CSV table of C-alpha atoms and ligand atoms in Angstrom, one decimal:
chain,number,residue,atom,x,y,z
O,2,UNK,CA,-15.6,-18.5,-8.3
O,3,UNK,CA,-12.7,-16.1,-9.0
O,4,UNK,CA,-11.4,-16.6,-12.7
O,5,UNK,CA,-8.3,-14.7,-12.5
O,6,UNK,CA,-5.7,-17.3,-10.9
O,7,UNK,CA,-4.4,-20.2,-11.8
O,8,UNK,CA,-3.2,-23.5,-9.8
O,9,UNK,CA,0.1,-21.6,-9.5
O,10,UNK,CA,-1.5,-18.6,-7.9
O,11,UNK,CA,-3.6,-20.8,-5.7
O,12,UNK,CA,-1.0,-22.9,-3.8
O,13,UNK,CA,1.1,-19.8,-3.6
O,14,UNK,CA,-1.7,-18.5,-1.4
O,15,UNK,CA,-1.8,-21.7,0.6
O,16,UNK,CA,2.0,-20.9,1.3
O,17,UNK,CA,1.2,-17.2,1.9
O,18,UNK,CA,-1.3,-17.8,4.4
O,19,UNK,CA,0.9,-20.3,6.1
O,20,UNK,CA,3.8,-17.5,6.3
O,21,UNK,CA,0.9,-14.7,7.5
O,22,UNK,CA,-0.2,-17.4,10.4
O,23,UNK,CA,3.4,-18.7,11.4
O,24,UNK,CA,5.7,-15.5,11.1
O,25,UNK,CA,3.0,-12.1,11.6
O,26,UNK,CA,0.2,-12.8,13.5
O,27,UNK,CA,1.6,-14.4,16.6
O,28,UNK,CA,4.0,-11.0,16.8
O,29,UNK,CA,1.6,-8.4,14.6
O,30,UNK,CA,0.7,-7.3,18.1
O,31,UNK,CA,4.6,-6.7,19.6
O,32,UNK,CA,5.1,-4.6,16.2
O,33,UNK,CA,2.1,-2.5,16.8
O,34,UNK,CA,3.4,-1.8,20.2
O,35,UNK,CA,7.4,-1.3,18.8
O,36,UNK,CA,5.6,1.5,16.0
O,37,UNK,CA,7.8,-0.4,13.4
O,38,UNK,CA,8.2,-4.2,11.8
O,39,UNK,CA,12.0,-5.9,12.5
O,40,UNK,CA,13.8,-6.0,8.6
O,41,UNK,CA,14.3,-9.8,9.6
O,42,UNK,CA,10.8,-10.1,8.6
O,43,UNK,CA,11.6,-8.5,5.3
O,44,UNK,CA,14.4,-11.0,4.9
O,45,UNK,CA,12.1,-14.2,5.7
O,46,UNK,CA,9.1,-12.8,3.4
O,47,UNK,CA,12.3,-12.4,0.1
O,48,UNK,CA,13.1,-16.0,1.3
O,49,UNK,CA,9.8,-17.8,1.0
O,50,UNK,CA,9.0,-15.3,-2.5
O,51,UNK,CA,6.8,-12.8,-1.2
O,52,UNK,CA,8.5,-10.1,-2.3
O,53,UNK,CA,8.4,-8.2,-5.6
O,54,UNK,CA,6.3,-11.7,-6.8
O,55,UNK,CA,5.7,-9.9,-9.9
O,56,UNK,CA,9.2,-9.8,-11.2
O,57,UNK,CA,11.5,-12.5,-13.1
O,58,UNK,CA,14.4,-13.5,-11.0
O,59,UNK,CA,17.1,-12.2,-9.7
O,60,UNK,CA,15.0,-9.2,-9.9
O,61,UNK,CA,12.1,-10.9,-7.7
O,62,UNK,CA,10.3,-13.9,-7.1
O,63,UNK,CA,9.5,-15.2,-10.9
O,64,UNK,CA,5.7,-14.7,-10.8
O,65,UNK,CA,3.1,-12.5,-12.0
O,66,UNK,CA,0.5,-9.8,-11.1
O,67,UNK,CA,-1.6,-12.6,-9.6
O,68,UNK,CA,1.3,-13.6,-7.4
O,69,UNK,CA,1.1,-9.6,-5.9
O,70,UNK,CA,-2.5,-10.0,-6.0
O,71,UNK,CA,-2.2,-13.0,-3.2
O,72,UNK,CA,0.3,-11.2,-1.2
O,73,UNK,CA,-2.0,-7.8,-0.8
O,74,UNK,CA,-5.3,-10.2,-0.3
O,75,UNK,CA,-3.7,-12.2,2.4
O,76,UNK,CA,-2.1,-9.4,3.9
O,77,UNK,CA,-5.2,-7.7,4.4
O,78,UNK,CA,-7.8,-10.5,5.6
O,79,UNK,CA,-5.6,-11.1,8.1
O,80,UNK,CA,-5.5,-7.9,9.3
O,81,UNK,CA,-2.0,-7.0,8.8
O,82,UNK,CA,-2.4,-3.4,6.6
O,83,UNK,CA,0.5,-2.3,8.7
O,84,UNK,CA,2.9,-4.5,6.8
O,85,UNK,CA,4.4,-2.3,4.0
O,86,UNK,CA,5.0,-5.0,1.5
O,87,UNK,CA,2.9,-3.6,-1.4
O,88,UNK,CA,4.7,0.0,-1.4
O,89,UNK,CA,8.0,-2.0,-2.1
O,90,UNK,CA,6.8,-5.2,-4.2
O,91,UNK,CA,4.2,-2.9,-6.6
O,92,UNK,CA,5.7,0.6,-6.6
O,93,UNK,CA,9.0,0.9,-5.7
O,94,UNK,CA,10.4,-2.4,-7.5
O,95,UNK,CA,8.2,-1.8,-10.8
O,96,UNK,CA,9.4,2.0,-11.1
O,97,UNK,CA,13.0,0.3,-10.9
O,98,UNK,CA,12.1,-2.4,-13.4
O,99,UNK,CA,10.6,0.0,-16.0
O,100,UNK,CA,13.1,2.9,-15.5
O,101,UNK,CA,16.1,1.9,-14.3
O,102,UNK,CA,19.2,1.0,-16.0
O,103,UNK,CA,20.7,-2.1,-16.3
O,104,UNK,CA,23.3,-0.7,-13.7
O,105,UNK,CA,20.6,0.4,-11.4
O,106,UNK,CA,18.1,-2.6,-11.6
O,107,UNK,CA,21.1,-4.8,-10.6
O,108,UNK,CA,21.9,-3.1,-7.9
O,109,UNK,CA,18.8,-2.9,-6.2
O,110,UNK,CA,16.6,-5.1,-7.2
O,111,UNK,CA,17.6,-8.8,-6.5
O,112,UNK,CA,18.8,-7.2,-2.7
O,113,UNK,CA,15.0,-6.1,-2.4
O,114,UNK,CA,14.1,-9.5,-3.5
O,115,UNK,CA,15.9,-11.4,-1.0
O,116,UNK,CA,14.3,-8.5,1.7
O,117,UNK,CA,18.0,-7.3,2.3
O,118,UNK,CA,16.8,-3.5,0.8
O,119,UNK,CA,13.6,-2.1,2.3
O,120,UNK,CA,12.0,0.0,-0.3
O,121,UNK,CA,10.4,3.5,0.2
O,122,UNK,CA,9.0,6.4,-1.9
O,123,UNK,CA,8.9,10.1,-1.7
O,124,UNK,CA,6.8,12.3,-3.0
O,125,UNK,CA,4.8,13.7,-0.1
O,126,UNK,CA,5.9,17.0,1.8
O,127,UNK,CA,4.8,19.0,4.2
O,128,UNK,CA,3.3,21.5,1.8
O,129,UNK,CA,2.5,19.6,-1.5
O,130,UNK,CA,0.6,16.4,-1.1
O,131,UNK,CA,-2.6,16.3,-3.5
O,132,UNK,CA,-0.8,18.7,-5.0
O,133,UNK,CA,2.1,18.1,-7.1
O,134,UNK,CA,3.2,20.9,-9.1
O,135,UNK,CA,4.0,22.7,-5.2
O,136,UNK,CA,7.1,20.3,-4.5
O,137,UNK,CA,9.7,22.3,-2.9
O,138,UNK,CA,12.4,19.4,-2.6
O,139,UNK,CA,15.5,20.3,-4.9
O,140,UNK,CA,17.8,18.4,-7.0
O,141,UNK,CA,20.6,20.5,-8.7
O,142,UNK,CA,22.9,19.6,-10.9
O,143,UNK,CA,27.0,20.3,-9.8
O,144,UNK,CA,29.3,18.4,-12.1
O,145,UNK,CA,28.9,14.2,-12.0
O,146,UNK,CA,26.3,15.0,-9.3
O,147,UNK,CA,23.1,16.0,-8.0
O,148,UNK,CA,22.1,18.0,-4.7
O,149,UNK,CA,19.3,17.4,-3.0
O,150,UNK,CA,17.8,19.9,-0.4
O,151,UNK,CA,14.4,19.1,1.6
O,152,UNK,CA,11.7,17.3,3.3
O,153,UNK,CA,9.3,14.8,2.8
O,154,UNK,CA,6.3,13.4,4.8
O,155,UNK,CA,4.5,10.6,5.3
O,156,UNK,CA,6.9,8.0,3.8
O,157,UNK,CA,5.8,4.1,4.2
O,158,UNK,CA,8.4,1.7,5.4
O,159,UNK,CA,10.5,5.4,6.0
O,160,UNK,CA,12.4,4.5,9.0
O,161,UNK,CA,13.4,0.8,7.6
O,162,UNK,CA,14.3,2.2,4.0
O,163,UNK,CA,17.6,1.2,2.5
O,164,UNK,CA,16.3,2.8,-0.9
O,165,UNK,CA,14.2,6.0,-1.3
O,166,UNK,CA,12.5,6.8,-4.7
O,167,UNK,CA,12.7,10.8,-4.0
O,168,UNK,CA,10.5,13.0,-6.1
O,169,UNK,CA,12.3,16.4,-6.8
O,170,UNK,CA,12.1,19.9,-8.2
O,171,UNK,CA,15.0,19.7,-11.2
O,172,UNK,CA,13.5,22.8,-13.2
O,173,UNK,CA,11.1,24.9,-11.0
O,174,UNK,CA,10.0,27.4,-13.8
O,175,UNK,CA,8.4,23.9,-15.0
O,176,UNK,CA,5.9,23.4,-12.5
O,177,UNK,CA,4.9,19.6,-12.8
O,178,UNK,CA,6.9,19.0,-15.9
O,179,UNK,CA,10.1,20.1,-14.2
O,180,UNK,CA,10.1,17.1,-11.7
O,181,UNK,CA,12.4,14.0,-11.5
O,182,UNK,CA,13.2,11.2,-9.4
O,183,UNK,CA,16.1,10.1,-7.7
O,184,UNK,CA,17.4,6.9,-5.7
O,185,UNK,CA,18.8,8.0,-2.0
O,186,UNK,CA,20.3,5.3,-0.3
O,187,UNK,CA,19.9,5.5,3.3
O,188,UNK,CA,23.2,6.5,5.1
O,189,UNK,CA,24.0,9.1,2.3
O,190,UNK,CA,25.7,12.3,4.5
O,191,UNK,CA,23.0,14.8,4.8
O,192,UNK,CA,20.4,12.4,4.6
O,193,UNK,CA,18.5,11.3,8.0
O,194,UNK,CA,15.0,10.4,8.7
O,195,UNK,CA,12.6,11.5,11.6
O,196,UNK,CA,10.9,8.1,13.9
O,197,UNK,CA,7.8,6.9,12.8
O,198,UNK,CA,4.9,9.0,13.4
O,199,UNK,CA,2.0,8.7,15.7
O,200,UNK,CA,-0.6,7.7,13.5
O,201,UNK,CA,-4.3,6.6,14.6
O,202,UNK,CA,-3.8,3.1,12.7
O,203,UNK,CA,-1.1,1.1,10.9
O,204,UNK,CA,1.0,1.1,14.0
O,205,UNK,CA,2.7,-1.7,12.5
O,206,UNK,CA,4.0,0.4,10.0
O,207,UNK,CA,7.4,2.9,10.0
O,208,UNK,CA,5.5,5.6,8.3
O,209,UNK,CA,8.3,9.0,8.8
O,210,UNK,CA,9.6,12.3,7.6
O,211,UNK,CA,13.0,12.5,5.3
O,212,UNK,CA,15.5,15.1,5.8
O,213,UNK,CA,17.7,16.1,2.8
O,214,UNK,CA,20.1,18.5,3.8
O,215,UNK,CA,22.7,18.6,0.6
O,216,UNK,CA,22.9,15.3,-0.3
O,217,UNK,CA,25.1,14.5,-2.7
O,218,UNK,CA,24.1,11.8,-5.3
O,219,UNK,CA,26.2,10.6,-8.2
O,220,UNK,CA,24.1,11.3,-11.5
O,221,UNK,CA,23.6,7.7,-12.8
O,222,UNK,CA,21.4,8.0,-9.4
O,223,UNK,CA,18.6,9.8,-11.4
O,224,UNK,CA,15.8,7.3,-12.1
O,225,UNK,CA,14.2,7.5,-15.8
O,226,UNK,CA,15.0,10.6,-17.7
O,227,UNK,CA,15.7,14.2,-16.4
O,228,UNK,CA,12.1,16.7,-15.6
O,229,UNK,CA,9.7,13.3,-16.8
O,230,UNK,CA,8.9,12.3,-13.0
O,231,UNK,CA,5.0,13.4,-13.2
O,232,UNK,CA,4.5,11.4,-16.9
O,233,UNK,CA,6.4,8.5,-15.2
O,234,UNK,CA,3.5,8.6,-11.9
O,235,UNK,CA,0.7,9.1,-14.3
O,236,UNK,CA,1.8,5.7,-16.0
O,237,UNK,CA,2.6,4.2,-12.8
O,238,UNK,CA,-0.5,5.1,-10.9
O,239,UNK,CA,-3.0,2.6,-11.9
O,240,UNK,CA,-1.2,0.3,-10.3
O,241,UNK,CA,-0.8,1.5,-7.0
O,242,UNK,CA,-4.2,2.5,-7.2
O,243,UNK,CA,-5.5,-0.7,-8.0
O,244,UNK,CA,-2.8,-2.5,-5.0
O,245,UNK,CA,-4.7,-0.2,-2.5
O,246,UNK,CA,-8.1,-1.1,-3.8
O,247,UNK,CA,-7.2,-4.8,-3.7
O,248,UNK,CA,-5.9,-4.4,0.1
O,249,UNK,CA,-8.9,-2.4,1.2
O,250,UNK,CA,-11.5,-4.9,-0.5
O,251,UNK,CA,-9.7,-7.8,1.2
O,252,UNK,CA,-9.5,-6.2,4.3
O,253,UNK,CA,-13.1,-5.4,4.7
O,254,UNK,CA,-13.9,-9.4,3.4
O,255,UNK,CA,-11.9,-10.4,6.1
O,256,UNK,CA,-13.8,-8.2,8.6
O,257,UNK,CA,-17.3,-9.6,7.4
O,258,UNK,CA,-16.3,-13.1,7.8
O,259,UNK,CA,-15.0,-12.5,11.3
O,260,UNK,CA,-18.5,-10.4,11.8
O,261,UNK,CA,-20.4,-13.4,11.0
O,262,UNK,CA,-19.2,-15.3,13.8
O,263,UNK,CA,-19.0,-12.6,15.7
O,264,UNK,CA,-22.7,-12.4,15.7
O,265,UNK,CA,-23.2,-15.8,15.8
O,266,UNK,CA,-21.8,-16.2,19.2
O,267,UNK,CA,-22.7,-13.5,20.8
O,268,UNK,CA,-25.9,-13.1,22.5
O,269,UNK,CA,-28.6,-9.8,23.3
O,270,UNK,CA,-31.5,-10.5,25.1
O,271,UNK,CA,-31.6,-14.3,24.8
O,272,UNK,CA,-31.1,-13.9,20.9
O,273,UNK,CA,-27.8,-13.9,19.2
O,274,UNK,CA,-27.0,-11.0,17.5
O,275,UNK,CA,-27.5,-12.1,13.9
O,276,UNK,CA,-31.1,-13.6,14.5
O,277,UNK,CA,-32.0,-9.9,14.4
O,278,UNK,CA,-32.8,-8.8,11.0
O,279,UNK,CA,-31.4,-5.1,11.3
O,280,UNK,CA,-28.3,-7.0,11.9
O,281,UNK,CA,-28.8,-9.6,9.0
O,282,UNK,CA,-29.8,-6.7,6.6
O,283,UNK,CA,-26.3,-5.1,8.0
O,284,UNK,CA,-23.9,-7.9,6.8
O,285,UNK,CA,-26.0,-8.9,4.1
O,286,UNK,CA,-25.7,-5.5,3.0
O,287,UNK,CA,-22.0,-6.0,3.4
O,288,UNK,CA,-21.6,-8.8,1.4
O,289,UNK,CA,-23.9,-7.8,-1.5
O,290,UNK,CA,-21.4,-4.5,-1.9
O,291,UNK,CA,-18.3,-7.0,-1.5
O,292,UNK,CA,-19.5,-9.1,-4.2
O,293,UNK,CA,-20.0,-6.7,-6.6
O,294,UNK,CA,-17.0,-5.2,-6.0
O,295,UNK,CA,-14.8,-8.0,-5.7
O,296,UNK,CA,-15.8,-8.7,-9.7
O,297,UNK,CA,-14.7,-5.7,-10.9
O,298,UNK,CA,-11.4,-5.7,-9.2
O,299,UNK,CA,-11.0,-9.1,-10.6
O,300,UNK,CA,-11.7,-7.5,-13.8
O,301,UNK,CA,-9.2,-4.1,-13.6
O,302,UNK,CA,-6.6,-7.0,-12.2
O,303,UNK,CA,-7.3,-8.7,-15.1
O,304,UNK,CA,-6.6,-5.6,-17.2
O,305,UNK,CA,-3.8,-4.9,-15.3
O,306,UNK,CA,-2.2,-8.3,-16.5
O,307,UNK,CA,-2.9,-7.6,-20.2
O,308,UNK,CA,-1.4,-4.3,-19.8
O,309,UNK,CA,-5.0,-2.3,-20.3
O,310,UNK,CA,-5.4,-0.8,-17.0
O,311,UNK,CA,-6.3,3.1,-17.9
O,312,UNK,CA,-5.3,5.4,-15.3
O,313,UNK,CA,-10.0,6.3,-15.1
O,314,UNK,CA,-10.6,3.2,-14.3
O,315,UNK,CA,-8.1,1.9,-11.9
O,316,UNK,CA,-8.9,5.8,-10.1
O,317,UNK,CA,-13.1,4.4,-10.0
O,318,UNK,CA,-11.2,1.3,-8.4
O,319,UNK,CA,-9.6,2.7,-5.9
O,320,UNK,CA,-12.5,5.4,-4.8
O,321,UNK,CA,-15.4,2.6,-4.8
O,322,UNK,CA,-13.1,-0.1,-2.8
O,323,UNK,CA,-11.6,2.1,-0.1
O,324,UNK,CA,-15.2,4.3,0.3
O,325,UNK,CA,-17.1,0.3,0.6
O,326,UNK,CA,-14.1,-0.4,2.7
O,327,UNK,CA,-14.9,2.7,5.3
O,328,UNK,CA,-18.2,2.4,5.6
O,329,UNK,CA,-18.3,-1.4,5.8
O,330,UNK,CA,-16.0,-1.4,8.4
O,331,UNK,CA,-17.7,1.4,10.4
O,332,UNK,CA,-21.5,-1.0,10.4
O,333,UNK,CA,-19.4,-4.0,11.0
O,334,UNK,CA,-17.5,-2.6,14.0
O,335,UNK,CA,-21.8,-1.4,15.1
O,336,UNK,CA,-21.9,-5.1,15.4
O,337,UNK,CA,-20.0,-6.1,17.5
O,338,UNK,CA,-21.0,-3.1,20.1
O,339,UNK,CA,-18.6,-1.4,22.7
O,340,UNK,CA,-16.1,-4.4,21.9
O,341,UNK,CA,-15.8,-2.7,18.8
O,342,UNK,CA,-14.2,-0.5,20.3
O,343,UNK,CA,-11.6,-2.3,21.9
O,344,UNK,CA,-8.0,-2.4,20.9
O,345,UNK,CA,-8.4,-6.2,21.6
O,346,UNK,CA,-10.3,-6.9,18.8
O,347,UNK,CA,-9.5,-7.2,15.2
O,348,UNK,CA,-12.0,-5.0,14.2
O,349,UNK,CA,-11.5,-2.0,15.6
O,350,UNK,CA,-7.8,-1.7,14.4
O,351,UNK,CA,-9.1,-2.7,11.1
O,352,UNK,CA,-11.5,0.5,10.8
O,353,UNK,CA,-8.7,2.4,12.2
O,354,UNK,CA,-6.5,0.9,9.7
O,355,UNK,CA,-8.6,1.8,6.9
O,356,UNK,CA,-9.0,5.1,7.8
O,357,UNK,CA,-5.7,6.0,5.4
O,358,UNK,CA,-6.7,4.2,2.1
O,359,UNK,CA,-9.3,7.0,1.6
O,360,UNK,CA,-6.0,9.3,1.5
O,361,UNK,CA,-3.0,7.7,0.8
O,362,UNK,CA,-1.8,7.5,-2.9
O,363,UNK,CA,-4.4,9.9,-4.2
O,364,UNK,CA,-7.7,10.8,-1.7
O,365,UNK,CA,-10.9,10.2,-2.7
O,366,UNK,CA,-11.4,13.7,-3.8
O,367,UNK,CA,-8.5,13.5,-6.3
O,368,UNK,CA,-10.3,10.1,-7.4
O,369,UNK,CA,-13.7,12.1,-8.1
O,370,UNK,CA,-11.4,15.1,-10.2
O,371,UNK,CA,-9.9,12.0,-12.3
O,372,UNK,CA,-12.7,10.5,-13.0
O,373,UNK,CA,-14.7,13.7,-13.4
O,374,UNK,CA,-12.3,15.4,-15.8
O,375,UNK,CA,-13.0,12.3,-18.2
O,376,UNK,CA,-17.0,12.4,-18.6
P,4,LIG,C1,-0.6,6.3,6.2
P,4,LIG,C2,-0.1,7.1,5.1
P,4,LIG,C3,0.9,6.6,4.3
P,4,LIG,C4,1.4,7.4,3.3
P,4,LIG,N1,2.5,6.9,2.5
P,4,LIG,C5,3.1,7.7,1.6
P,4,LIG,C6,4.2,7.3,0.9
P,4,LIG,O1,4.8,6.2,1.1
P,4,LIG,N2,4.8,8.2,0.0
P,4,LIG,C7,4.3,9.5,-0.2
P,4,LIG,O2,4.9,10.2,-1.0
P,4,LIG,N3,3.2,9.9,0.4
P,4,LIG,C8,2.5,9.0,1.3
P,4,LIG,N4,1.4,9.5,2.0
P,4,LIG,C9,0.9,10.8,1.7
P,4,LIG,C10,-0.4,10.8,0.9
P,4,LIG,O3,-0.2,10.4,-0.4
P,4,LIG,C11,-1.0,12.2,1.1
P,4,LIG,O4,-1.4,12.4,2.4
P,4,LIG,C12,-2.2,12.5,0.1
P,4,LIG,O5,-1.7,12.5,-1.2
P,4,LIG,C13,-2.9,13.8,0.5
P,4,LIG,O6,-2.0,14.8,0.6
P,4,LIG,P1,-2.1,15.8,1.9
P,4,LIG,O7,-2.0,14.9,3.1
P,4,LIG,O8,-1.1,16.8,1.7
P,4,LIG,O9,-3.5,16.4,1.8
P,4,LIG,P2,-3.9,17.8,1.0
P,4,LIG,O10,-3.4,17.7,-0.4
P,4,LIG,O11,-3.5,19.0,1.8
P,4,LIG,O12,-5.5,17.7,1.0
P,4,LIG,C14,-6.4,18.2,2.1
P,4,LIG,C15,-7.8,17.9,1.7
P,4,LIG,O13,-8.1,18.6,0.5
P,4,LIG,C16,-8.6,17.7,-0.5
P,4,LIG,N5,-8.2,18.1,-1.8
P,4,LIG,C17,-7.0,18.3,-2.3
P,4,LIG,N6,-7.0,18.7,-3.6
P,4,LIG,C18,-8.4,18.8,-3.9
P,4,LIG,C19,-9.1,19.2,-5.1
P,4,LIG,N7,-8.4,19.5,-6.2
P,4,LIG,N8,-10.4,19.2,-5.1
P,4,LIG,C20,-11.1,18.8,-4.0
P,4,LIG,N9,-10.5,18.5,-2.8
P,4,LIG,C21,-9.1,18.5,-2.8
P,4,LIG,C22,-8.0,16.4,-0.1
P,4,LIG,O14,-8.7,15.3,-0.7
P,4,LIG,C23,-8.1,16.4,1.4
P,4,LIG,O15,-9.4,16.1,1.8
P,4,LIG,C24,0.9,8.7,3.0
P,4,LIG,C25,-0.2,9.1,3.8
P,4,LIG,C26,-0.7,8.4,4.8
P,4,LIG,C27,-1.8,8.9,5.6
């Protein structure tokens, strides 16, 4: 029994799991193919509350960090890590919430609500992705104004973004402390946005490159305060960290209970598969790893929620889930044999899927340094 939700939390689920069945799955596959997800999906999800849950209204749907929780579970046992929900609801809208102004937070934030904004953010480039302190992208200050100047990589939701979170160089003698972000609306002159990039998973998703060729920006457009942008992502980090760790322990739940009947059905040599023990050892292996993880991410949730979540901790989240998640994945797909390997089953997209949760949003490696540099 999970301790973390309440009744709230649990008929929300009920109504997110209806919305997963009756608006993604039967066209998941269409999306997949199209390399992107329509923004009418965006606009139904802000109309039945499944955007930015974690936010009073107007600014999102009134709930809590339990309300996200549900939306990034769901999402990922049903298969759906394509759907770049969680980049907008638990990165992009909290960064707004805690460092925009009035001005901004009104202007953005009840439109990504109601799914009429698609949020993005940018931080990634071509040369500086562990790595920080190498961000080449410019902002510079002329009169009321800021210019930006150049490129970012692997942006969720890029190619559907109304509103990009842009992570630039204000005072390059700084290094790290001499970065700051900026909101770019899409159709500013100078900026455009390459089509979404041919990934080996999340084909769902609109991941792209940004172009910033001078773009002009008024300065109330500055997010938070001028050359703080890298204190601002250390205090923001736990909880993307601990959004991807939720999706990737979901995902790979979802994949063992689909396993299990998997192997129920299917039959080797007059036996069905899970009447071998190798193969009962396999997913039992799988679920004793699941378990024990799925307490302690109820636990750094919970911690989350009371506003304790230490950067360490939430970096041990995200390492242990998405590393379980991998290699879960990889004896689970085993399983099911050469239709593991199909592009027709659930669970070889999910493995492909997962592949990015060991890098996205800080790799595993960067995890180790965190969590190393504290002992
Ligand atoms: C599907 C997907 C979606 C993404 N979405 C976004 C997004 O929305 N916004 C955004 O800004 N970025 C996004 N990213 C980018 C992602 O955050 C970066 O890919 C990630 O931070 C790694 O950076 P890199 O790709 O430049 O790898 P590099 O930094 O070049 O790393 C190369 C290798 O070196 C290792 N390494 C790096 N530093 C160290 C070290 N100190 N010690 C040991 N090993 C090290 C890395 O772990 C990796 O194995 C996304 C990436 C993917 C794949």
């Amino acid at each position: 029994m999970r301790t973390i939700f309440r009744d709230d939390h649990l008929m929300f689920r009920e109504q997110v799991q209806r919305f997963i069945s009756e608006r993604i799955l039967p066209r998941y596959q269409q999306w997949e193919k199209d390399g992107i997800t329509p923004r009418s999906l965006w606009r139904e999800a802000g109309e039945n509350g499944l955007l930015n849950c974690s936010l009073p209204e107007p600014y999102g749907a009134g709930g809590d960090f339990g309300h996200a929780v549900v939306v990034i579970e769901e999402l990922a046992r049903a298969n759906c890590l394509g759907i770049g929900f969680s980049i907008h609801s638990d990165m992009v809208a909290p960064y707004l919430d805690r460092l925009g102004t009035a001005a901004q937070k009104d202007r953005w934030l009840p439109a990504m609500a109601r799914g009429e904004i698609i949020g993005a953010i940018a931080m990634t480039e071509p040369d500086a992705g562990s790595d920080v302190k190498a961000i080449r992208t410019r902002a510079i200050r002329d009169g009321d104004d800021f210019v930006i100047s150049g490129q970012k990589t692997w942006i969720t939701n890029g190619v559907n973004a109304g509103l990009v979170i842009v992570l630039a160089s204000t005072d390059p003698d700084m290094g790290a402390r001499g970065l700051s972000f900026f909101c770019v609306e899409e159709g500013l002159p100078g900026f455009s946005k390459g089509p979404a990039m041919l990934k080996i998973g999340q084909h769902a998703q609109d991941t792209c490159e940004l172009f910033f060729d001078q773009v002009r920006v008024p300065a109330d457009c500055l997010l938070g305060k001028l050359d703080a942008g890298f204190e601002y992502m250390g205090q923001e980090m736990a909880r993307e960290r601990l959004a991807i760790a939720l999706r990737a322990a979901a995902s790979a739940e979802g994949m063992l209970e689909e396993t299990k009947n998997y192997t129920r059905e299917r039959k080797v040599f007059g036996k069905r598969v899970i009447d071998y023990q190798n193969n009962r050892f396999v997913l039992a292996d799988a679920k004793s790893r699941l378990t024990m993880l799925r307490v302690f991410l109820d636990d750094c949730a919970l911690q989350l929620m009371q506003g304790t979540l230490d950067p360490v901790t939430a970096a041990i989240a995200k390492l242990n889930a998405t590393e379980i998640q991998g290699q879960v994945l990889d004896d689970l797909l085993q399983l099911h044999g050469g239709y593991g390997y199909s592009a027709e089953y659930g669970i070889g997209r999910a493995w492909a899927d997962a592949r990015a949760l060991r890098i996205l949003g800080g790799s595993s490696e960067i995890m180790r340094e965190i969590i190393g540099r504290s002992l």
